Amino acid sequence: MHSAVLGTQWGDEGKGKIIDLVAKEHDIIVRAQGGNNAGHTVVINNVKYPFHLLPSAILHPDKICILGNGMVIDPDVLLSEIKNIKAKIGEEHAKLMISDRAHIIEKKHISSDKKKGKKVGTTGRGIGPTYADKINRSGKRYENHNGKLAKYVQDTSLFLFNEIKKGKTVLFEGAQATMLDIDHGTYPFVTSSNCTVGGFFTGTGIFVRDLNVIGVAKAYTTRVGEGPFVTELGDYEITKKEKRDNSEKLLVKINNKNASAQEIGRCVRLLGKEYGTTTGRPRRCGWLDTVILRYAARVNNLSNFALTKLDVLSGLKELKICDCYRIGKDFIREIPSDITKLQNAVPAYISMPGWDEDITKCRKFEKLPLNAQNYVKMIEELTGVPVKYIGIGPNRDEIIIR
Ligand code: IMP
């Protein structure tokens, strides 16, 4: 069966590792939207492989990786990623193809994004301005590209169609996430493409009827850039104090007294190493929000969840899960379209006891501490979607599959 892996929160859920795992069962891996605003990290034998443009499956020599027509691609960045990957693993990488209909990010797009993208806190990579030119019908596509990338360019929609007809299976690799989707996210604090499931079809030029849609969710929530974040713990400005902080000491402190939201947020950021792959920015951190996860489950018709970084929560005495929002007098269980409503929403929490044990060695769900099992089961209960994968450490094999 064909699969899709997409983000359910505001990105940085750890999609790379899930994609790397699922890619094994597919022949072709295709990206459909975004550009080098994305950042995946795959860790193999303690070596970190960061990717921005190339699908993470580029490490698998027997696969075909496609950059689809829905993408916007900076040729210089792509050339340098190709060079880096060759330097690290030689020629033993996947075959690469670029859609002739993908759009080119030009210098002018990057400088315009750096000037105008501040309000939203964009990554400054020229993504929005390139899509704007595409919609204005003044963009440049790869069809006539005669640079070093020309040998990779072809009609990838046609290629995919023919391969699927032969029985090959496709993995759609999502970038960014549901809450950053231009239509379904927290507009205007969003990226400029459709990161929800529909974007996979328009962004590749193929449609498949049976699709296993895996929604990746971090065991807590993070966000980079501006915009509403209901379950945020404190503000995210990185302080000098934070740089000196030691996460273990902070953990003892927050468990021993009535810690402030800011201290808990800081502790989660340190424990989870929540600093951006693409921009290095500290990420805003908060409790898990199942209003968002239910929304993501609905708009993407999720088959299951991959819950990542559960190990980061080890050691916290109390965990909280947001089940609904209070806006004025009303309790709501759906994401409002009105951004000011969302900005004024107050989270209603379910409190759960945490666990102390190191869970990174667990490979079976039943081996997890009972409180960790209950945390996962609560997510399933509140969303109605099974949690199939549980990430319990950064390495490739640190995962529980149910
Ligand atoms: P842009 O995609 O550079 O236009 O940025 C728009 C918003 O999406 C900003 O808030 C970015 O921080 C956010 N964003 C873009 N790509 C990612 C990602 O891969 N992870 C998390 N946030 C992202």
PDB file of N, CA and C and ligand atoms in Angstrom, residues 10-13 15 36-40 113 117 120-129 175-177 180 188-192 223-227 278-279 281 283, ligand 1:
ATOM      1  N   TRP A  10       2.953  21.933  14.525  1.00  0.00           N
ATOM      2  CA  TRP A  10       3.525  23.077  13.781  1.00  0.00           C
ATOM      3  C   TRP A  10       4.901  22.724  13.219  1.00  0.00           C
ATOM      4  N   GLY A  11       5.095  21.488  12.849  1.00  0.00           N
ATOM      5  CA  GLY A  11       6.390  21.092  12.285  1.00  0.00           C
ATOM      6  C   GLY A  11       7.350  20.610  13.358  1.00  0.00           C
ATOM      7  N   ASP A  12       8.480  20.082  12.901  1.00  0.00           N
ATOM      8  CA  ASP A  12       9.530  19.610  13.801  1.00  0.00           C
ATOM      9  C   ASP A  12       9.060  18.482  14.720  1.00  0.00           C
ATOM     10  N   GLU A  13       8.136  17.669  14.243  1.00  0.00           N
ATOM     11  CA  GLU A  13       7.618  16.562  15.064  1.00  0.00           C
ATOM     12  C   GLU A  13       8.558  15.363  15.038  1.00  0.00           C
ATOM     13  N   LYS A  15       9.502  13.977  11.821  1.00  0.00           N
ATOM     14  CA  LYS A  15       9.016  13.224  10.657  1.00  0.00           C
ATOM     15  C   LYS A  15      10.137  12.411  10.012  1.00  0.00           C
ATOM     16  N   ASN A  36      13.352  24.442   1.042  1.00  0.00           N
ATOM     17  CA  ASN A  36      14.358  24.227   2.083  1.00  0.00           C
ATOM     18  C   ASN A  36      14.025  24.990   3.363  1.00  0.00           C
ATOM     19  N   ASN A  37      12.726  25.262   3.568  1.00  0.00           N
ATOM     20  CA  ASN A  37      12.263  25.701   4.889  1.00  0.00           C
ATOM     21  C   ASN A  37      12.103  24.489   5.799  1.00  0.00           C
ATOM     22  N   ALA A  38      12.068  23.313   5.214  1.00  0.00           N
ATOM     23  CA  ALA A  38      11.915  22.086   6.007  1.00  0.00           C
ATOM     24  C   ALA A  38      13.265  21.681   6.591  1.00  0.00           C
ATOM     25  N   GLY A  39      13.219  20.881   7.616  1.00  0.00           N
ATOM     26  CA  GLY A  39      14.452  20.357   8.163  1.00  0.00           C
ATOM     27  C   GLY A  39      14.197  19.025   8.824  1.00  0.00           C
ATOM     28  N   HIS A  40      14.789  17.987   8.266  1.00  0.00           N
ATOM     29  CA  HIS A  40      14.651  16.659   8.876  1.00  0.00           C
ATOM     30  C   HIS A  40      16.021  16.251   9.377  1.00  0.00           C
ATOM     31  N   ASP A 113      11.820  37.863   1.100  1.00  0.00           N
ATOM     32  CA  ASP A 113      11.363  37.112   2.280  1.00  0.00           C
ATOM     33  C   ASP A 113      12.048  37.629   3.543  1.00  0.00           C
ATOM     34  N   GLY A 117       9.123  38.866   5.611  1.00  0.00           N
ATOM     35  CA  GLY A 117       8.655  37.688   6.339  1.00  0.00           C
ATOM     36  C   GLY A 117       8.729  37.807   7.856  1.00  0.00           C
ATOM     37  N   VAL A 120       5.608  37.194  10.346  1.00  0.00           N
ATOM     38  CA  VAL A 120       5.203  35.806  10.543  1.00  0.00           C
ATOM     39  C   VAL A 120       6.356  35.004  11.163  1.00  0.00           C
ATOM     40  N   GLY A 121       7.577  35.543  11.027  1.00  0.00           N
ATOM     41  CA  GLY A 121       8.743  34.793  11.497  1.00  0.00           C
ATOM     42  C   GLY A 121       9.074  33.675  10.530  1.00  0.00           C
ATOM     43  N   THR A 122       9.089  33.975   9.240  1.00  0.00           N
ATOM     44  CA  THR A 122       9.384  32.935   8.244  1.00  0.00           C
ATOM     45  C   THR A 122      10.835  32.482   8.388  1.00  0.00           C
ATOM     46  N   THR A 123      11.162  31.435   7.662  1.00  0.00           N
ATOM     47  CA  THR A 123      12.535  30.936   7.712  1.00  0.00           C
ATOM     48  C   THR A 123      13.469  31.790   6.850  1.00  0.00           C
ATOM     49  N   GLY A 124      12.918  32.712   6.082  1.00  0.00           N
ATOM     50  CA  GLY A 124      13.735  33.619   5.272  1.00  0.00           C
ATOM     51  C   GLY A 124      14.403  32.951   4.076  1.00  0.00           C
ATOM     52  N   ARG A 125      13.850  31.832   3.637  1.00  0.00           N
ATOM     53  CA  ARG A 125      14.471  31.097   2.523  1.00  0.00           C
ATOM     54  C   ARG A 125      13.831  31.410   1.165  1.00  0.00           C
ATOM     55  N   GLY A 126      12.916  32.368   1.152  1.00  0.00           N
ATOM     56  CA  GLY A 126      12.303  32.763  -0.130  1.00  0.00           C
ATOM     57  C   GLY A 126      11.108  31.918  -0.529  1.00  0.00           C
ATOM     58  N   ILE A 127      10.592  31.142   0.389  1.00  0.00           N
ATOM     59  CA  ILE A 127       9.501  30.212   0.061  1.00  0.00           C
ATOM     60  C   ILE A 127       8.232  30.973  -0.350  1.00  0.00           C
ATOM     61  N   GLY A 128       7.747  31.848   0.536  1.00  0.00           N
ATOM     62  CA  GLY A 128       6.505  32.597   0.283  1.00  0.00           C
ATOM     63  C   GLY A 128       6.570  33.405  -1.016  1.00  0.00           C
ATOM     64  N   PRO A 129       7.599  34.234  -1.195  1.00  0.00           N
ATOM     65  CA  PRO A 129       7.674  35.036  -2.433  1.00  0.00           C
ATOM     66  C   PRO A 129       7.734  34.174  -3.700  1.00  0.00           C
ATOM     67  N   ALA A 175       6.248  17.955   4.465  1.00  0.00           N
ATOM     68  CA  ALA A 175       7.118  18.943   5.103  1.00  0.00           C
ATOM     69  C   ALA A 175       6.211  19.942   5.815  1.00  0.00           C
ATOM     70  N   GLN A 176       6.755  20.645   6.806  1.00  0.00           N
ATOM     71  CA  GLN A 176       5.941  21.494   7.688  1.00  0.00           C
ATOM     72  C   GLN A 176       4.809  20.654   8.292  1.00  0.00           C
ATOM     73  N   ALA A 177       3.636  21.228   8.476  1.00  0.00           N
ATOM     74  CA  ALA A 177       2.629  20.456   9.211  1.00  0.00           C
ATOM     75  C   ALA A 177       1.246  21.071   9.089  1.00  0.00           C
ATOM     76  N   LEU A 180       0.464  24.572   9.979  1.00  0.00           N
ATOM     77  CA  LEU A 180       1.166  25.564   9.159  1.00  0.00           C
ATOM     78  C   LEU A 180       0.623  25.585   7.737  1.00  0.00           C
ATOM     79  N   PRO A 188      -2.735  34.116   9.595  1.00  0.00           N
ATOM     80  CA  PRO A 188      -1.668  34.175   8.591  1.00  0.00           C
ATOM     81  C   PRO A 188      -0.308  33.631   9.074  1.00  0.00           C
ATOM     82  N   PHE A 189      -0.279  33.018  10.248  1.00  0.00           N
ATOM     83  CA  PHE A 189       1.002  32.509  10.758  1.00  0.00           C
ATOM     84  C   PHE A 189       1.223  31.084  10.253  1.00  0.00           C
ATOM     85  N   VAL A 190       1.427  30.978   8.984  1.00  0.00           N
ATOM     86  CA  VAL A 190       1.492  29.683   8.299  1.00  0.00           C
ATOM     87  C   VAL A 190       2.569  29.729   7.228  1.00  0.00           C
ATOM     88  N   THR A 191       2.844  28.607   6.616  1.00  0.00           N
ATOM     89  CA  THR A 191       3.725  28.593   5.452  1.00  0.00           C
ATOM     90  C   THR A 191       2.858  28.812   4.210  1.00  0.00           C
ATOM     91  N   SER A 192       3.446  28.727   3.018  1.00  0.00           N
ATOM     92  CA  SER A 192       2.671  29.143   1.848  1.00  0.00           C
ATOM     93  C   SER A 192       2.243  27.978   0.964  1.00  0.00           C
ATOM     94  N   ARG A 223       6.568  25.069  18.637  1.00  0.00           N
ATOM     95  CA  ARG A 223       6.291  25.935  17.478  1.00  0.00           C
ATOM     96  C   ARG A 223       7.466  26.887  17.310  1.00  0.00           C
ATOM     97  N   VAL A 224       7.896  27.115  16.075  1.00  0.00           N
ATOM     98  CA  VAL A 224       8.863  28.188  15.819  1.00  0.00           C
ATOM     99  C   VAL A 224       8.147  29.299  15.068  1.00  0.00           C
ATOM    100  N   GLY A 225       8.650  30.490  15.207  1.00  0.00           N
ATOM    101  CA  GLY A 225       8.005  31.614  14.544  1.00  0.00           C
ATOM    102  C   GLY A 225       6.843  32.127  15.379  1.00  0.00           C
ATOM    103  N   GLU A 226       6.141  33.087  14.805  1.00  0.00           N
ATOM    104  CA  GLU A 226       5.071  33.756  15.551  1.00  0.00           C
ATOM    105  C   GLU A 226       3.754  32.991  15.413  1.00  0.00           C
ATOM    106  N   GLY A 227       2.729  33.493  16.133  1.00  0.00           N
ATOM    107  CA  GLY A 227       1.395  32.936  15.963  1.00  0.00           C
ATOM    108  C   GLY A 227       0.875  32.267  17.216  1.00  0.00           C
ATOM    109  N   THR A 278      16.636  24.008  10.729  1.00  0.00           N
ATOM    110  CA  THR A 278      16.839  24.883   9.582  1.00  0.00           C
ATOM    111  C   THR A 278      17.401  26.236   9.986  1.00  0.00           C
ATOM    112  N   THR A 279      16.876  26.804  11.065  1.00  0.00           N
ATOM    113  CA  THR A 279      17.286  28.170  11.412  1.00  0.00           C
ATOM    114  C   THR A 279      18.028  28.254  12.752  1.00  0.00           C
ATOM    115  N   ARG A 281      16.755  28.439  15.557  1.00  0.00           N
ATOM    116  CA  ARG A 281      15.988  29.224  16.531  1.00  0.00           C
ATOM    117  C   ARG A 281      15.485  28.343  17.678  1.00  0.00           C
ATOM    118  N   ARG A 283      12.832  26.751  19.978  1.00  0.00           N
ATOM    119  CA  ARG A 283      11.410  26.517  19.718  1.00  0.00           C
ATOM    120  C   ARG A 283      10.584  26.839  20.957  1.00  0.00           C
TER     121      ARG A 283
HETATM  122  P1  IMP B   1       8.114  29.934   5.672  1.00  0.00           P
HETATM  123  O1  IMP B   1       7.732  28.519   5.447  1.00  0.00           O
HETATM  124  O2  IMP B   1       9.603  30.158   5.641  1.00  0.00           O
HETATM  125  O3  IMP B   1       7.367  30.902   4.784  1.00  0.00           O
HETATM  126  O4  IMP B   1       7.675  30.320   7.181  1.00  0.00           O
HETATM  127  C1  IMP B   1       6.310  30.409   7.580  1.00  0.00           C
HETATM  128  C2  IMP B   1       6.108  29.827   8.976  1.00  0.00           C
HETATM  129  O5  IMP B   1       6.264  28.412   8.928  1.00  0.00           O
HETATM  130  C3  IMP B   1       7.117  30.331  10.025  1.00  0.00           C
HETATM  131  O6  IMP B   1       6.476  30.417  11.268  1.00  0.00           O
HETATM  132  C4  IMP B   1       8.144  29.221  10.050  1.00  0.00           C
HETATM  133  O7  IMP B   1       8.849  29.161  11.265  1.00  0.00           O
HETATM  134  C5  IMP B   1       7.261  27.995   9.852  1.00  0.00           C
HETATM  135  N1  IMP B   1       7.963  26.855   9.274  1.00  0.00           N
HETATM  136  C6  IMP B   1       8.329  26.685   7.989  1.00  0.00           C
HETATM  137  N2  IMP B   1       8.908  25.491   7.821  1.00  0.00           N
HETATM  138  C7  IMP B   1       8.911  24.878   9.016  1.00  0.00           C
HETATM  139  C8  IMP B   1       9.337  23.594   9.474  1.00  0.00           C
HETATM  140  O8  IMP B   1       9.845  22.737   8.739  1.00  0.00           O
HETATM  141  N3  IMP B   1       9.172  23.360  10.804  1.00  0.00           N
HETATM  142  C9  IMP B   1       8.586  24.244  11.637  1.00  0.00           C
HETATM  143  N4  IMP B   1       8.153  25.435  11.253  1.00  0.00           N
HETATM  144  C10 IMP B   1       8.305  25.751   9.950  1.00  0.00           C
END
